[in-house]
mmCIF file of C-alpha atoms in Angstrom:
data_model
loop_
_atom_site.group_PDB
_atom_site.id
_atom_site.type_symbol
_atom_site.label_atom_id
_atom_site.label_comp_id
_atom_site.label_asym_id
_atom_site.label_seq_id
_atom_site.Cartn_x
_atom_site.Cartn_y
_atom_site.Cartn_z
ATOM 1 C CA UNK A 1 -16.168 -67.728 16.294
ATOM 2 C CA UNK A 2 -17.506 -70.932 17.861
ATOM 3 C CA UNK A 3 -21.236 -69.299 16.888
ATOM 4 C CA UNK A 4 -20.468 -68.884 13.724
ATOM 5 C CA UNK A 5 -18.992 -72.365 13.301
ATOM 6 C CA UNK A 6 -21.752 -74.015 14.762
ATOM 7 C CA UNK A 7 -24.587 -71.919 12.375
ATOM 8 C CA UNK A 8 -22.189 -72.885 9.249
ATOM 9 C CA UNK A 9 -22.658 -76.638 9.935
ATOM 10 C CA UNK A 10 -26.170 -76.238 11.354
ATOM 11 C CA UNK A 11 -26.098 -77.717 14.266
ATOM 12 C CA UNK A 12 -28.241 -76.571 17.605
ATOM 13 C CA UNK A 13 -26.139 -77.954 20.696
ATOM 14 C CA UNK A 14 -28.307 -77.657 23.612
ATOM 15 C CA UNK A 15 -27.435 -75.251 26.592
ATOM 16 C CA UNK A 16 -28.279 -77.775 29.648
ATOM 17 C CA UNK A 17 -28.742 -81.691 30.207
ATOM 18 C CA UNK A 18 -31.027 -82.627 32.305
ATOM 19 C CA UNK A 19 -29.963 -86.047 34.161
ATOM 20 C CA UNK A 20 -33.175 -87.657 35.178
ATOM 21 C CA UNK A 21 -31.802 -90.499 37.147
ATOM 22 C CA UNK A 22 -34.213 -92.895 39.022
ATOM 23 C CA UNK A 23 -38.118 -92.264 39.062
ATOM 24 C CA UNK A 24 -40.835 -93.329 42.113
ATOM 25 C CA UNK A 25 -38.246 -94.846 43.520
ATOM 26 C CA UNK A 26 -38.743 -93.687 47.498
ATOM 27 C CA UNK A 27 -35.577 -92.669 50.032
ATOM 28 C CA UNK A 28 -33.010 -92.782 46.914
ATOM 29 C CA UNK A 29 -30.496 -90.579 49.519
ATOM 30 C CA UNK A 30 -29.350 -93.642 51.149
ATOM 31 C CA UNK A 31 -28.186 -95.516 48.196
ATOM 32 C CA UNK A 32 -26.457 -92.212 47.039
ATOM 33 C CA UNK A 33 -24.630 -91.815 50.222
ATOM 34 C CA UNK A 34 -23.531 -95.665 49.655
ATOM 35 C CA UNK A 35 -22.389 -94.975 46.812
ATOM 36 C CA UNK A 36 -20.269 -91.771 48.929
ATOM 37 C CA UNK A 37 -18.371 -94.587 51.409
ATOM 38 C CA UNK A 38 -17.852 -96.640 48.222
ATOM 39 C CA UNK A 39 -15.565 -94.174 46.814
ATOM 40 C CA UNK A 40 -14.031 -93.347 49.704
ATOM 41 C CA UNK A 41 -13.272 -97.561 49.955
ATOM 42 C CA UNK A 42 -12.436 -97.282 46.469
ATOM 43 C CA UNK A 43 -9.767 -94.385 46.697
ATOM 44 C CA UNK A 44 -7.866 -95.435 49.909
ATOM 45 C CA UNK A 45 -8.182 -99.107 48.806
ATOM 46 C CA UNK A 46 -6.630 -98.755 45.428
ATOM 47 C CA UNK A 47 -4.276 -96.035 46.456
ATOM 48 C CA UNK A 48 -3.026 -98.880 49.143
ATOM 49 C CA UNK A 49 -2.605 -101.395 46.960
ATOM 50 C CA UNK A 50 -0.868 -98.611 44.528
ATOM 51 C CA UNK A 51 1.751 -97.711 46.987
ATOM 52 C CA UNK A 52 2.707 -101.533 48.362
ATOM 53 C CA UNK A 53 3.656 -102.247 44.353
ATOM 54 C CA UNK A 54 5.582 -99.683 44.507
ATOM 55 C CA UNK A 55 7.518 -99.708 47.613
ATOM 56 C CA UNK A 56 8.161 -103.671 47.390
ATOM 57 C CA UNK A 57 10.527 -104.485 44.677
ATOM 58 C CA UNK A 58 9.197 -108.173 44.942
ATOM 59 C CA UNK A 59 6.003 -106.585 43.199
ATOM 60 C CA UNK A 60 7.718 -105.112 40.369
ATOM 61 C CA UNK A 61 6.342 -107.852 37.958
ATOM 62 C CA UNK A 62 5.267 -107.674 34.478
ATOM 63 C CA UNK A 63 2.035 -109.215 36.113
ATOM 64 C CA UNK A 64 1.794 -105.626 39.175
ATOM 65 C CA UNK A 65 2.293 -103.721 36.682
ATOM 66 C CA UNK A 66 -0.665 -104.268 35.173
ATOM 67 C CA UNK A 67 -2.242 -104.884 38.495
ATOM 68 C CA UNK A 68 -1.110 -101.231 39.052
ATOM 69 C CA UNK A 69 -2.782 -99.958 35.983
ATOM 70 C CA UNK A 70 -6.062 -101.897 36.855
ATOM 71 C CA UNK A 71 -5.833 -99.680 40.247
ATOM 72 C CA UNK A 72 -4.956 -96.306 38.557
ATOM 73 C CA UNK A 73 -8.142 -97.562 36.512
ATOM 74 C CA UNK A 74 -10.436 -98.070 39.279
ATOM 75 C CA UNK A 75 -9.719 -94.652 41.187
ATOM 76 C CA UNK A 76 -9.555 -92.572 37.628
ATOM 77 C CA UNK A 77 -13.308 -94.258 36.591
ATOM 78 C CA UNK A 78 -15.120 -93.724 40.167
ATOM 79 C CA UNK A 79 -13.334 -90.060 40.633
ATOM 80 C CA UNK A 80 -15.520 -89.606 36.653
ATOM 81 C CA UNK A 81 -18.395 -91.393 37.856
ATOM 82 C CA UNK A 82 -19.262 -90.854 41.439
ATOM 83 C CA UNK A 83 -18.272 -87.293 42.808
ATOM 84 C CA UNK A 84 -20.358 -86.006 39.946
ATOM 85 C CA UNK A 85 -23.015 -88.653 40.271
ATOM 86 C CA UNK A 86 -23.380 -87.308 44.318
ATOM 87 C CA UNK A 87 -23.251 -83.415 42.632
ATOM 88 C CA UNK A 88 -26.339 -84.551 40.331
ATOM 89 C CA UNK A 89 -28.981 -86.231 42.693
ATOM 90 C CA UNK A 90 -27.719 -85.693 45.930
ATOM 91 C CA UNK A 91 -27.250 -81.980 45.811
ATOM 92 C CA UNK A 92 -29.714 -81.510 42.852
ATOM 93 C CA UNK A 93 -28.003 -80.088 40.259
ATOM 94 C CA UNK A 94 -29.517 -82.462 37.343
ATOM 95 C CA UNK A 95 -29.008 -79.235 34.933
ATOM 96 C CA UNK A 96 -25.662 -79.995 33.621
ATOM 97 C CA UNK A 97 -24.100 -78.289 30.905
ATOM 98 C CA UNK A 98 -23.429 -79.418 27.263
ATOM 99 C CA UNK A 99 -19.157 -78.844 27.983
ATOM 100 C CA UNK A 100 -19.365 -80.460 30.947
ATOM 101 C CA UNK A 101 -21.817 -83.415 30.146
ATOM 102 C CA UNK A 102 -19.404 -84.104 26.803
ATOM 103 C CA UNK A 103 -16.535 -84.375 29.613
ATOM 104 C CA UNK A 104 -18.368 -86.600 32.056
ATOM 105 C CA UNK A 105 -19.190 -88.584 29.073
ATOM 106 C CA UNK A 106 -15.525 -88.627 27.730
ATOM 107 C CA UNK A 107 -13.969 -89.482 31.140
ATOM 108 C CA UNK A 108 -16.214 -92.202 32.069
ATOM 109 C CA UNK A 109 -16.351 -94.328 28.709
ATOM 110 C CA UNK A 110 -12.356 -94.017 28.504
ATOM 111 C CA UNK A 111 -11.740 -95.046 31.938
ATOM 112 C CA UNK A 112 -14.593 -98.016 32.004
ATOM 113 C CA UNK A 113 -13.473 -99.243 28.812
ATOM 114 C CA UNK A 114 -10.017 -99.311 29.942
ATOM 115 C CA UNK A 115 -10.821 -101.354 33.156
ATOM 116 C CA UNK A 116 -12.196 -104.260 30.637
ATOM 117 C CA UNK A 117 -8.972 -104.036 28.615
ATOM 118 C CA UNK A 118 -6.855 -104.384 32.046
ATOM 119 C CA UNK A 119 -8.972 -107.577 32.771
ATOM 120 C CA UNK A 120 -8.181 -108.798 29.866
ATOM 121 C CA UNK A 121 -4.256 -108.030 29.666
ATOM 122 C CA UNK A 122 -4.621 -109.862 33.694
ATOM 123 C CA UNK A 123 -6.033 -113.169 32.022
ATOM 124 C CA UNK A 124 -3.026 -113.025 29.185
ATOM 125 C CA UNK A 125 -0.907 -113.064 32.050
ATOM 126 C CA UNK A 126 -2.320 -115.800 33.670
ATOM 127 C CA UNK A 127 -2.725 -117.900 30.431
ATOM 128 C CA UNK A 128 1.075 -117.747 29.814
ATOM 129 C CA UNK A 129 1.764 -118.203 33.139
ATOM 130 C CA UNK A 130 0.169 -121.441 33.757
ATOM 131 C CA UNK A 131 0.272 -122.598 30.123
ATOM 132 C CA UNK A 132 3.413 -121.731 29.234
ATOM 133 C CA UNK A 133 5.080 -121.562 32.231
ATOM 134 C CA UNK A 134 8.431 -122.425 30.853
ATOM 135 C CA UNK A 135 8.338 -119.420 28.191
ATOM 136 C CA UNK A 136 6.419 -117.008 30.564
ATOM 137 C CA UNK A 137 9.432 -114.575 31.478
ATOM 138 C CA UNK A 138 10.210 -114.557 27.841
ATOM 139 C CA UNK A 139 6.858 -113.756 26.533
ATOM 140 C CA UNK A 140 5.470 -111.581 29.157
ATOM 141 C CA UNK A 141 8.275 -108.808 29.603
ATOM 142 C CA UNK A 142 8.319 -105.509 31.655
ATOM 143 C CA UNK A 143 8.457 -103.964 27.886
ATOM 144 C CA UNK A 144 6.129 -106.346 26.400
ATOM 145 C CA UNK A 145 3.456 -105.515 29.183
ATOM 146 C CA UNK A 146 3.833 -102.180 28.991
ATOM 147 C CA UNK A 147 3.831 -101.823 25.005
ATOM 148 C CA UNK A 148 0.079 -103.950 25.454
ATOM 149 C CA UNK A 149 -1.124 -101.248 28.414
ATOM 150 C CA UNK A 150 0.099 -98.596 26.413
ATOM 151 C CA UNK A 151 -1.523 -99.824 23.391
ATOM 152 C CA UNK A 152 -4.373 -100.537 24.755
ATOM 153 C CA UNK A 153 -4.497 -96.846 26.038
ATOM 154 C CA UNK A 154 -4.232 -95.418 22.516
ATOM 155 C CA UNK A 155 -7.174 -97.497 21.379
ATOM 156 C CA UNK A 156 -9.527 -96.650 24.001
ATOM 157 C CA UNK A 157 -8.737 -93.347 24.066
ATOM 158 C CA UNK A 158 -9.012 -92.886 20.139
ATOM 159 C CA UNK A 159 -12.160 -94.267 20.431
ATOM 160 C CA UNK A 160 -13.989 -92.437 22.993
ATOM 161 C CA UNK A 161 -12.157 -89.209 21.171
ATOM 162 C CA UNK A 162 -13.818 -90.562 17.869
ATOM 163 C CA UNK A 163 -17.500 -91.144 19.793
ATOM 164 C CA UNK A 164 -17.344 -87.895 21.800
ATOM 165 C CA UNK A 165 -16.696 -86.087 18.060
ATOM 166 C CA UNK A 166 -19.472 -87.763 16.520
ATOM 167 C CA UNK A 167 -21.795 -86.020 19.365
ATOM 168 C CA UNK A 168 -20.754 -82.808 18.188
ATOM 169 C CA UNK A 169 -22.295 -82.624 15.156
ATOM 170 C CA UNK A 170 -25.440 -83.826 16.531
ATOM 171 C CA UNK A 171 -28.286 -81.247 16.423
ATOM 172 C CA UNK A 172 -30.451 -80.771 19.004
ATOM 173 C CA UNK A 173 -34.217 -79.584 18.663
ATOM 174 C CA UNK A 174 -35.093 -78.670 22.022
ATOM 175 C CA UNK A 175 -32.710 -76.410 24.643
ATOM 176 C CA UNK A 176 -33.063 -78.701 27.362
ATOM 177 C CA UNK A 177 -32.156 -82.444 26.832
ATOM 178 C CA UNK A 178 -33.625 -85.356 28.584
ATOM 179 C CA UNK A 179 -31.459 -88.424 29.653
ATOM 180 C CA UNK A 180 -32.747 -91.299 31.356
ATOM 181 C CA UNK A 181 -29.219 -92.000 32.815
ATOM 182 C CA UNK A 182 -27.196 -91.592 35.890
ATOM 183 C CA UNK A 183 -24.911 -89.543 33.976
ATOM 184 C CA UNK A 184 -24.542 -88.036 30.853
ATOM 185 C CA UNK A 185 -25.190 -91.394 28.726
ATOM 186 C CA UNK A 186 -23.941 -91.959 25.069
ATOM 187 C CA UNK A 187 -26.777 -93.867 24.064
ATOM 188 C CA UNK A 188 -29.686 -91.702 26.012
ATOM 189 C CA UNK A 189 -27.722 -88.403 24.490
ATOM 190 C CA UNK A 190 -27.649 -89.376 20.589
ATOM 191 C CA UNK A 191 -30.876 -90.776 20.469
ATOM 192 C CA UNK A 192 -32.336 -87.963 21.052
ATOM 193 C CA UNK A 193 -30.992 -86.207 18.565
ATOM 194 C CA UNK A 194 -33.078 -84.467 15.599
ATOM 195 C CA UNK A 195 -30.556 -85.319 12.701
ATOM 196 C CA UNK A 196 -28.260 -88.085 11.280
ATOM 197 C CA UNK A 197 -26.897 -89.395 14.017
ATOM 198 C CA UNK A 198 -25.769 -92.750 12.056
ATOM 199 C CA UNK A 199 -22.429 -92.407 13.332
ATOM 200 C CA UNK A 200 -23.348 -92.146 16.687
ATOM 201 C CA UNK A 201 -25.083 -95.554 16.135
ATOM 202 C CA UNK A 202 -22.237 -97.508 14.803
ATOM 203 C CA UNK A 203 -20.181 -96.389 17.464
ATOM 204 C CA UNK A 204 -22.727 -97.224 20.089
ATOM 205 C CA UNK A 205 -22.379 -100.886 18.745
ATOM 206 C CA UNK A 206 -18.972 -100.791 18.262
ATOM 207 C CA UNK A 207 -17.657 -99.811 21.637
ATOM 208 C CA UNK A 208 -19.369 -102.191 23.419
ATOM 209 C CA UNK A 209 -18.416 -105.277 21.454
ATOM 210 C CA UNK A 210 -14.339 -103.539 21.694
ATOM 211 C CA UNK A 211 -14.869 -103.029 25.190
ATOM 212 C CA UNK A 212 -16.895 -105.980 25.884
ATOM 213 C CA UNK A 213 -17.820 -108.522 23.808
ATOM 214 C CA UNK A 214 -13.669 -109.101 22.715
ATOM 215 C CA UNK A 215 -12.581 -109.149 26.506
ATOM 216 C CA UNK A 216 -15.222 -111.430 27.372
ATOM 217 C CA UNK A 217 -14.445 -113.624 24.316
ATOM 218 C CA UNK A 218 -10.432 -113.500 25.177
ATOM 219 C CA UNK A 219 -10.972 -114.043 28.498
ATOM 220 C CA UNK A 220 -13.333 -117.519 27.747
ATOM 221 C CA UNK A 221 -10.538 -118.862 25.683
ATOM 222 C CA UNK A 222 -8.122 -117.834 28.249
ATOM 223 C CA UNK A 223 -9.756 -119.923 30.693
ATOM 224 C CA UNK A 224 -10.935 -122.627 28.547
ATOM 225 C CA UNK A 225 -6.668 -123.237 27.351
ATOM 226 C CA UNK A 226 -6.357 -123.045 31.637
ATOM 227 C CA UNK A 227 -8.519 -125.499 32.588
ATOM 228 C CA UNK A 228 -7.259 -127.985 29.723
ATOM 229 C CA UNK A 229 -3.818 -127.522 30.771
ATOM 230 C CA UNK A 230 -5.277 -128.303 34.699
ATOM 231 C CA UNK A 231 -6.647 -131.234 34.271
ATOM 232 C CA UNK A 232 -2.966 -132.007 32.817
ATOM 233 C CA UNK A 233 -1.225 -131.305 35.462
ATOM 234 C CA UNK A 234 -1.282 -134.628 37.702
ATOM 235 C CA UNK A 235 -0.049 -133.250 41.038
ATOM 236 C CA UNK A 236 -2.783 -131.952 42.962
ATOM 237 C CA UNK A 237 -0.748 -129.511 44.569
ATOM 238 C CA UNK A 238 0.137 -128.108 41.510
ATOM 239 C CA UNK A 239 -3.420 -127.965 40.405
ATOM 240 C CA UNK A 240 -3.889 -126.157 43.500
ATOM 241 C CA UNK A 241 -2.241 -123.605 42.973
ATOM 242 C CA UNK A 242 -2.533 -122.980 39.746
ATOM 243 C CA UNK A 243 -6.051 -122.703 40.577
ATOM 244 C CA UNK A 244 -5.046 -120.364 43.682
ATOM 245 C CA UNK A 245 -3.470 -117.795 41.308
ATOM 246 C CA UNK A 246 -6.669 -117.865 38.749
ATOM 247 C CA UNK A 247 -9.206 -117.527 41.902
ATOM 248 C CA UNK A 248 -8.823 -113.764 42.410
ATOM 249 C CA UNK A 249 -9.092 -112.768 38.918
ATOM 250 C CA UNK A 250 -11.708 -114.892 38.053
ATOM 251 C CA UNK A 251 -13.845 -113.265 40.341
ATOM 252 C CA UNK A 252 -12.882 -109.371 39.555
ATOM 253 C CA UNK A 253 -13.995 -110.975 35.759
ATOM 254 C CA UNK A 254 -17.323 -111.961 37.049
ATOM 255 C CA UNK A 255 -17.678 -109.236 39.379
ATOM 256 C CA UNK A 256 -17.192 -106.459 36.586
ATOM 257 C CA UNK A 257 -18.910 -108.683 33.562
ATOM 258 C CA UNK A 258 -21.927 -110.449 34.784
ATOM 259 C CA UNK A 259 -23.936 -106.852 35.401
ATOM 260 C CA UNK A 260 -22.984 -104.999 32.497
ATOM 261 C CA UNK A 261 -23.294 -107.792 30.202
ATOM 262 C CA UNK A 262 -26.574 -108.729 31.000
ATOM 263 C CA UNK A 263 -28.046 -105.053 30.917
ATOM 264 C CA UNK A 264 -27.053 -105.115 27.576
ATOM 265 C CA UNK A 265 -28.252 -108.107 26.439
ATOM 266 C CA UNK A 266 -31.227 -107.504 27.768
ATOM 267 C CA UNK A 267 -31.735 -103.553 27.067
ATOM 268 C CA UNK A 268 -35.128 -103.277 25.610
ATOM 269 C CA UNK A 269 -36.728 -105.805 28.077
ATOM 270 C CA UNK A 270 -35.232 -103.972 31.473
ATOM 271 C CA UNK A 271 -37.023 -100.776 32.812
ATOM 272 C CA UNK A 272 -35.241 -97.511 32.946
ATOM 273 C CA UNK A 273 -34.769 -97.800 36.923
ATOM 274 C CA UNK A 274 -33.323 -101.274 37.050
ATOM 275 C CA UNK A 275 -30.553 -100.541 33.769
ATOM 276 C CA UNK A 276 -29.426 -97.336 36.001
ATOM 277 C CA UNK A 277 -29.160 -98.944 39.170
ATOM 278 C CA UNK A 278 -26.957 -102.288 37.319
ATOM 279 C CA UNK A 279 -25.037 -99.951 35.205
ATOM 280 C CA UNK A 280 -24.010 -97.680 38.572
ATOM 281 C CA UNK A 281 -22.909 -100.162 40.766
ATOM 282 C CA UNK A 282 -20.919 -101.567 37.817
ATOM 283 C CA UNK A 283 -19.380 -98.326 37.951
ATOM 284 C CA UNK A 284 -18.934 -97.855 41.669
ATOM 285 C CA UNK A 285 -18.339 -101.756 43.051
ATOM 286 C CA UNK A 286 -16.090 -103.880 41.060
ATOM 287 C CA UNK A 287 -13.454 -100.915 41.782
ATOM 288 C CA UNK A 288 -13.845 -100.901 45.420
ATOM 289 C CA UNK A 289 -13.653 -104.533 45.413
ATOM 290 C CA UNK A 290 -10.931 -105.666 43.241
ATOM 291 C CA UNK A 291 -7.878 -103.826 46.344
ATOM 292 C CA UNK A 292 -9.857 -105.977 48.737
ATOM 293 C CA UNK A 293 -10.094 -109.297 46.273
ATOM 294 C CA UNK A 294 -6.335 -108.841 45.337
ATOM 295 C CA UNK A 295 -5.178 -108.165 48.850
ATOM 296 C CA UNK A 296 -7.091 -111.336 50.755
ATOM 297 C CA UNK A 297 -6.589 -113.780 47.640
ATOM 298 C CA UNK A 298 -2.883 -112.570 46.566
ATOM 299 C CA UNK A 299 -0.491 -114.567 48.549
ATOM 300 C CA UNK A 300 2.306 -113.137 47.321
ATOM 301 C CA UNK A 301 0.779 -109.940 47.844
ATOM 302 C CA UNK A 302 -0.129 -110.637 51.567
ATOM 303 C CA UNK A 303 3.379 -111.478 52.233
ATOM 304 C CA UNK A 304 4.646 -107.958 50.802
ATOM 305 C CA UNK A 305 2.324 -106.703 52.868
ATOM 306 C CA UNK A 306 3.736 -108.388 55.451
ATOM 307 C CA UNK A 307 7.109 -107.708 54.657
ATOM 308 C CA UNK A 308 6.357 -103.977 54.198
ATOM 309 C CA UNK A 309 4.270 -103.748 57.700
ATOM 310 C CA UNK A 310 7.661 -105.208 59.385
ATOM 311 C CA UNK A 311 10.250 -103.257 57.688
ATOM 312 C CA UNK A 312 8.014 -99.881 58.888
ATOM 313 C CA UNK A 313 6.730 -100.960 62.483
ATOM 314 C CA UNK A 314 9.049 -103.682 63.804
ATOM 315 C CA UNK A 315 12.330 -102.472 62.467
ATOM 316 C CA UNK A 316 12.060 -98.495 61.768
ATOM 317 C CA UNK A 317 15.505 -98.016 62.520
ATOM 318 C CA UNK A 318 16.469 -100.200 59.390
ATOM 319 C CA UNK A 319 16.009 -98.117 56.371
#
């Protein structure tokens, strides 16, 4: 059946992709087993920082709860990324078949995508909260915050659907694909395609400026509307921490932002090696480090830490 669809529509789909990865580039092991103790940060990290929002009531914030969907995020994008990353290079298997490169494809644009998004709802939060701090538990509800996470869901996930689509009606002319990726690469996958693949195109340019170019924009204004209503503020302990509670996310932002957005900008002028090796530790690092970033610049978060560490160790009898 699925022969006979694909010969109605003409369309060749390849059997195998073959992930090329880095080239000449000597004892590339090492950075792959990095990139093993990153996850492993990464997983235990987030999955920390996952179960002190939900033990602590103090936590259970419109502001954690998106918090908690940044770290569901983080672990969901470098489970995509990584473990199959390791399978690829370290173990060798840079064969990878068209179902399963379509997947690793699908699972890693939804989940990076939606890490932008959740830096973006964060910065919302922290614009209402310092701007309109008066009408913050008004605006920014427990259903208000979850209606924008789960809408923001929806429209990643109807858009990598809609991208992931467009690849299969691309046609294919030889039965072993190329990509000059780390994994199996939107933009390395359709252009190497032997018909239209227009579509593919427009939604190569419009993910990125949905994924990216908006949240960065948002987030600019965000800060912009912060800093005006800073230099307002006239008590410098107020300004203090104001800025305190900005720090941490301002620094997942650059973190995440700075790489990515300048291999993009700066695509056709970059070699192949140096676009793979920006792109994966976009992937594997800003996940790893926002638990760490949230948990050392958090005060409020410290002290449920705290609190939590007390109520288990000090007084276990108490429960």
């Amino acid at each position: 059946m699925n022969l006979e669809l694909t010969e109605n529509r003409n369309i060749s789909l390849p059997s195998y992709f073959y992930i090329s990865g880095f080239s000449g580039i000597p004892h590339m092991r090492y950075y792959y087993i990095f990139l093993f103790f990153v996850y492993i940060i990464t997983v235990l990290g987030n999955s920390c920082l996952m179960f002190v929002i939900i033990m602590d009531r103090n936590l259970h914030t419109p502001k954690y709860l998106a918090v908690f969907n940044l770290s569901l995020t983080d672990i969901s994008e470098s489970t995509a990324a990584i473990p199959q990353l390791l399978d690829t290079f370290l173990f060798g298997n840079q064969l990878i078949p068209y179902g399963l490169c379509m997947s690793n494809m699908f699972s890693v644009l939804l989940f990076l995508a939606m890490q932008s998004l959740t830096l973006t709802i964060l910065s919302f939060d922290r614009l209402v909260a310092i701007s309109l701090p008066l009408r913050y538990h008004m605006i920014v509800t427990h259903v208000s915050m979850l209606v924008i996470i789960g809408a923001s869901w929806t429209l990643v996930l109807l858009l990598t659907i809609i991208g992931v689509n467009f690849m299969s009606r691309l046609s294919f002319c030889k039965f072993i694909v190329t990509v000059n990726s780390f994994y199996c690469d939107h933009g390395p996958i359709y252009r190497s395609a032997c018909n239209n693949n227009f579509p593919s195109s427009v939604i190569a340019n419009l993910f990125p400026a949905i994924i990216l170019g908006f949240p960065v924009f948002f987030i600019i204004f965000s800060y912009t509307c912060i800093a005006v209503t800073l230099f307002k503020i006239t008590t410098p302990q107020d300004r203090q921490r104001a800025t305190k509670t900005c720090s941490a996310h301002l620094i997942l932002v650059a973190i995440f932002y700075v790489p990515i957005t300048l291999t993009y900008a700066f695509w056709p002028f970059i070699n192949t090696n140096t676009r793979i090796i920006n792109l994966s530790l976009t992937t594997a690092l800003p996940p790893m480090l926002n638990p760490i970033i949230y948990t050392f610049m958090t005060e409020e978060f410290m002290v449920s830490v705290k609190r939590l560490l007390k109520r288990q160790f000090i007084y276990p009898s108490h429960k």
